[in-house]
Structures are given as C-alpha cells and as structure tokens.
Amino acid sequence: MTAAYNLINSAAALAGAYAILDSMPSALPIWLIAVGAGGTIGAIAGSRYLPDTALRYILALVLFIAGAKLILT
C-alpha cells in the first residue's frame, strides 16, 4: 500500500513540475532507471537478506542525513 501511495505521490509531483517548467531535465530518464534499480535492489536485500535491526539502522542513518541537510542548507 505504501508503494502505491509513493508512486501516485511522485507521479503527481512530476505532473506538477511538468506543468510549471518549460521542459523536464534531460537526465530524468537516467534518474528514473536509477530509482527503479535502487528500489528493486533495496526491496530484495531488505526482504531476503537484511535483519530488521539492520533495516532500522539504515533508516535511522538516512533520516539523520536528510535532517542534517535540512538544517545545514
């Protein structure tokens, strides 16, 4: 269910950006491929190979980095 929400939310954001921008970035197809590959690799690693505690530490690290970027910029 969360994946469906993220997909719809991201599609709406891209549609909104497309509506106000003259053109989409030329690197967008590469970004989409990278997101798809990263999501697939992460889903497989998270569901098959990594224990719950490792996933929690990875999430904590990602959230810490995102929070630091918000504070520092």
Coordinates of N, CA and C in Angstrom, one line a residue:
M1 N 0.8 -1.2 0.0 CA 0.0 0.0 0.0 C 0.9 1.2 0.0
T2 N 1.9 1.2 0.8 CA 2.8 2.4 0.8 C 3.5 2.6 -0.5
A3 N 3.9 1.6 -1.2 CA 4.5 1.7 -2.5 C 3.5 2.4 -3.5
A4 N 2.3 2.0 -3.5 CA 1.3 2.6 -4.3 C 1.1 4.1 -4.0
Y5 N 1.1 4.4 -2.7 CA 1.0 5.9 -2.4 C 2.2 6.6 -2.9
N6 N 3.4 6.1 -2.7 CA 4.6 6.7 -3.1 C 4.6 6.9 -4.6
L7 N 4.1 5.9 -5.4 CA 4.1 6.0 -6.8 C 3.1 7.1 -7.3
I8 N 1.9 7.2 -6.7 CA 1.0 8.2 -7.0 C 1.4 9.6 -6.6
N9 N 2.0 9.7 -5.5 CA 2.5 11.0 -5.0 C 3.7 11.5 -5.9
S10 N 4.6 10.6 -6.3 CA 5.7 11.0 -7.1 C 5.2 11.4 -8.5
A11 N 4.2 10.6 -9.0 CA 3.6 11.0 -10.4 C 3.0 12.3 -10.3
A12 N 2.3 12.6 -9.2 CA 1.6 13.9 -9.1 C 2.6 15.0 -9.0
A13 N 3.7 14.8 -8.3 CA 4.8 15.8 -8.2 C 5.4 16.0 -9.6
L14 N 5.7 15.0 -10.4 CA 6.2 15.1 -11.7 C 5.3 15.9 -12.6
A15 N 4.0 15.6 -12.5 CA 3.0 16.3 -13.3 C 2.9 17.7 -13.0
G16 N 3.0 18.1 -11.7 CA 3.0 19.5 -11.3 C 4.3 20.2 -11.7
A17 N 5.4 19.5 -11.7 CA 6.6 20.1 -12.2 C 6.6 20.3 -13.7
Y18 N 6.0 19.4 -14.4 CA 5.9 19.5 -15.8 C 5.0 20.6 -16.2
A19 N 4.0 20.9 -15.4 CA 3.0 22.0 -15.7 C 3.6 23.4 -15.5
I20 N 4.6 23.5 -14.6 CA 5.2 24.8 -14.4 C 6.6 25.0 -15.0
L21 N 7.2 24.0 -15.4 CA 8.5 24.1 -16.0 C 8.4 24.1 -17.5
D22 N 9.3 24.7 -18.2 CA 9.3 24.7 -19.7 C 9.6 23.3 -20.2
S23 N 10.6 22.6 -19.6 CA 10.9 21.3 -20.0 C 11.4 20.5 -18.8
M24 N 11.3 19.2 -18.9 CA 11.8 18.3 -17.9 C 13.4 18.2 -18.0
P25 N 14.1 17.9 -17.0 CA 15.5 17.8 -17.1 C 15.9 16.6 -18.0
S26 N 17.0 16.8 -18.8 CA 17.3 15.8 -19.8 C 17.8 14.5 -19.1
A27 N 18.3 14.6 -17.8 CA 18.7 13.4 -17.1 C 17.6 12.6 -16.5
L28 N 16.3 13.1 -16.6 CA 15.2 12.4 -16.0 C 15.1 10.9 -16.3
P29 N 15.3 10.5 -17.5 CA 15.2 9.0 -17.8 C 16.3 8.2 -17.0
I30 N 17.5 8.8 -16.9 CA 18.5 8.1 -16.2 C 18.2 8.0 -14.7
W31 N 17.6 9.1 -14.1 CA 17.2 9.1 -12.7 C 16.1 8.1 -12.5
L32 N 15.1 8.0 -13.4 CA 14.1 7.0 -13.3 C 14.6 5.6 -13.3
I33 N 15.6 5.3 -14.2 CA 16.2 4.0 -14.2 C 16.9 3.7 -12.9
A34 N 17.7 4.7 -12.4 CA 18.4 4.5 -11.2 C 17.5 4.3 -10.0
V35 N 16.3 5.0 -9.9 CA 15.4 4.8 -8.9 C 14.8 3.4 -8.9
G36 N 14.4 3.0 -10.1 CA 13.8 1.6 -10.3 C 14.8 0.5 -9.9
A37 N 16.1 0.7 -10.3 CA 17.1 -0.3 -10.0 C 17.4 -0.3 -8.5
G38 N 17.5 0.9 -7.9 CA 17.8 1.0 -6.5 C 16.7 0.5 -5.6
G39 N 15.4 0.8 -6.1 CA 14.3 0.2 -5.3 C 14.2 -1.3 -5.4
T40 N 14.5 -1.8 -6.5 CA 14.4 -3.3 -6.7 C 15.5 -3.9 -5.8
I41 N 16.7 -3.4 -5.9 CA 17.8 -4.0 -5.1 C 17.5 -3.8 -3.6
G42 N 17.0 -2.7 -3.2 CA 16.7 -2.5 -1.8 C 15.6 -3.4 -1.3
A43 N 14.6 -3.6 -2.2 CA 13.5 -4.4 -1.8 C 13.9 -5.9 -1.6
I44 N 14.8 -6.3 -2.5 CA 15.3 -7.7 -2.5 C 16.2 -7.9 -1.2
A45 N 17.1 -6.9 -1.1 CA 18.0 -7.0 0.1 C 17.3 -6.9 1.4
G46 N 16.3 -6.0 1.5 CA 15.5 -5.9 2.7 C 14.6 -7.0 3.1
S47 N 14.1 -7.6 2.0 CA 13.1 -8.7 2.3 C 13.8 -10.1 2.5
R48 N 15.0 -10.2 1.9 CA 15.6 -11.6 1.9 C 16.8 -11.7 2.8
Y49 N 17.6 -10.6 2.8 CA 19.0 -10.8 3.4 C 19.2 -10.0 4.7
L50 N 18.6 -8.8 4.8 CA 18.9 -8.0 6.0 C 18.0 -8.2 7.1
P51 N 18.5 -8.3 8.4 CA 17.6 -8.5 9.5 C 16.9 -7.1 9.8
D52 N 15.8 -7.2 10.6 CA 15.1 -6.0 11.0 C 15.9 -4.9 11.6
T53 N 16.9 -5.3 12.5 CA 17.7 -4.3 13.1 C 18.6 -3.5 12.1
A54 N 19.1 -4.2 11.1 CA 19.9 -3.6 10.1 C 19.1 -2.6 9.3
L55 N 17.8 -2.9 9.0 CA 17.0 -2.0 8.3 C 16.7 -0.8 9.1
R56 N 16.5 -1.0 10.4 CA 16.2 0.2 11.3 C 17.4 1.1 11.4
Y57 N 18.6 0.6 11.4 CA 19.8 1.4 11.5 C 20.0 2.1 10.1
I58 N 19.7 1.5 9.0 CA 19.8 2.1 7.7 C 18.8 3.3 7.6
L59 N 17.6 3.0 8.1 CA 16.6 4.1 8.1 C 17.0 5.2 9.0
A60 N 17.5 4.9 10.1 CA 18.0 6.0 11.0 C 19.1 6.8 10.4
L61 N 20.0 6.2 9.7 CA 21.1 6.9 9.0 C 20.5 7.8 7.9
V62 N 19.6 7.3 7.1 CA 19.0 8.1 6.0 C 18.3 9.3 6.6
L63 N 17.5 9.1 7.7 CA 16.8 10.2 8.3 C 17.7 11.2 8.9
F64 N 18.8 10.7 9.5 CA 19.8 11.7 10.1 C 20.4 12.5 9.0
I65 N 20.8 11.9 7.9 CA 21.4 12.6 6.8 C 20.4 13.6 6.2
A66 N 19.2 13.2 6.0 CA 18.2 14.2 5.5 C 17.9 15.3 6.5
G67 N 17.9 15.0 7.7 CA 17.7 16.1 8.7 C 18.9 17.0 8.8
A68 N 20.1 16.5 8.7 CA 21.3 17.4 8.7 C 21.3 18.3 7.4
K69 N 20.9 17.7 6.3 CA 20.8 18.5 5.1 C 19.8 19.7 5.2
L70 N 18.7 19.4 5.9 CA 17.7 20.4 6.1 C 18.2 21.5 7.0
I71 N 18.9 21.1 8.0 CA 19.5 22.1 9.0 C 20.6 22.9 8.4
L72 N 21.5 22.3 7.6 CA 22.7 22.9 7.1 C 22.4 23.8 5.8
T73 N 21.3 23.6 5.2 CA 21.1 24.3 3.9 C 20.0 25.4 4.1

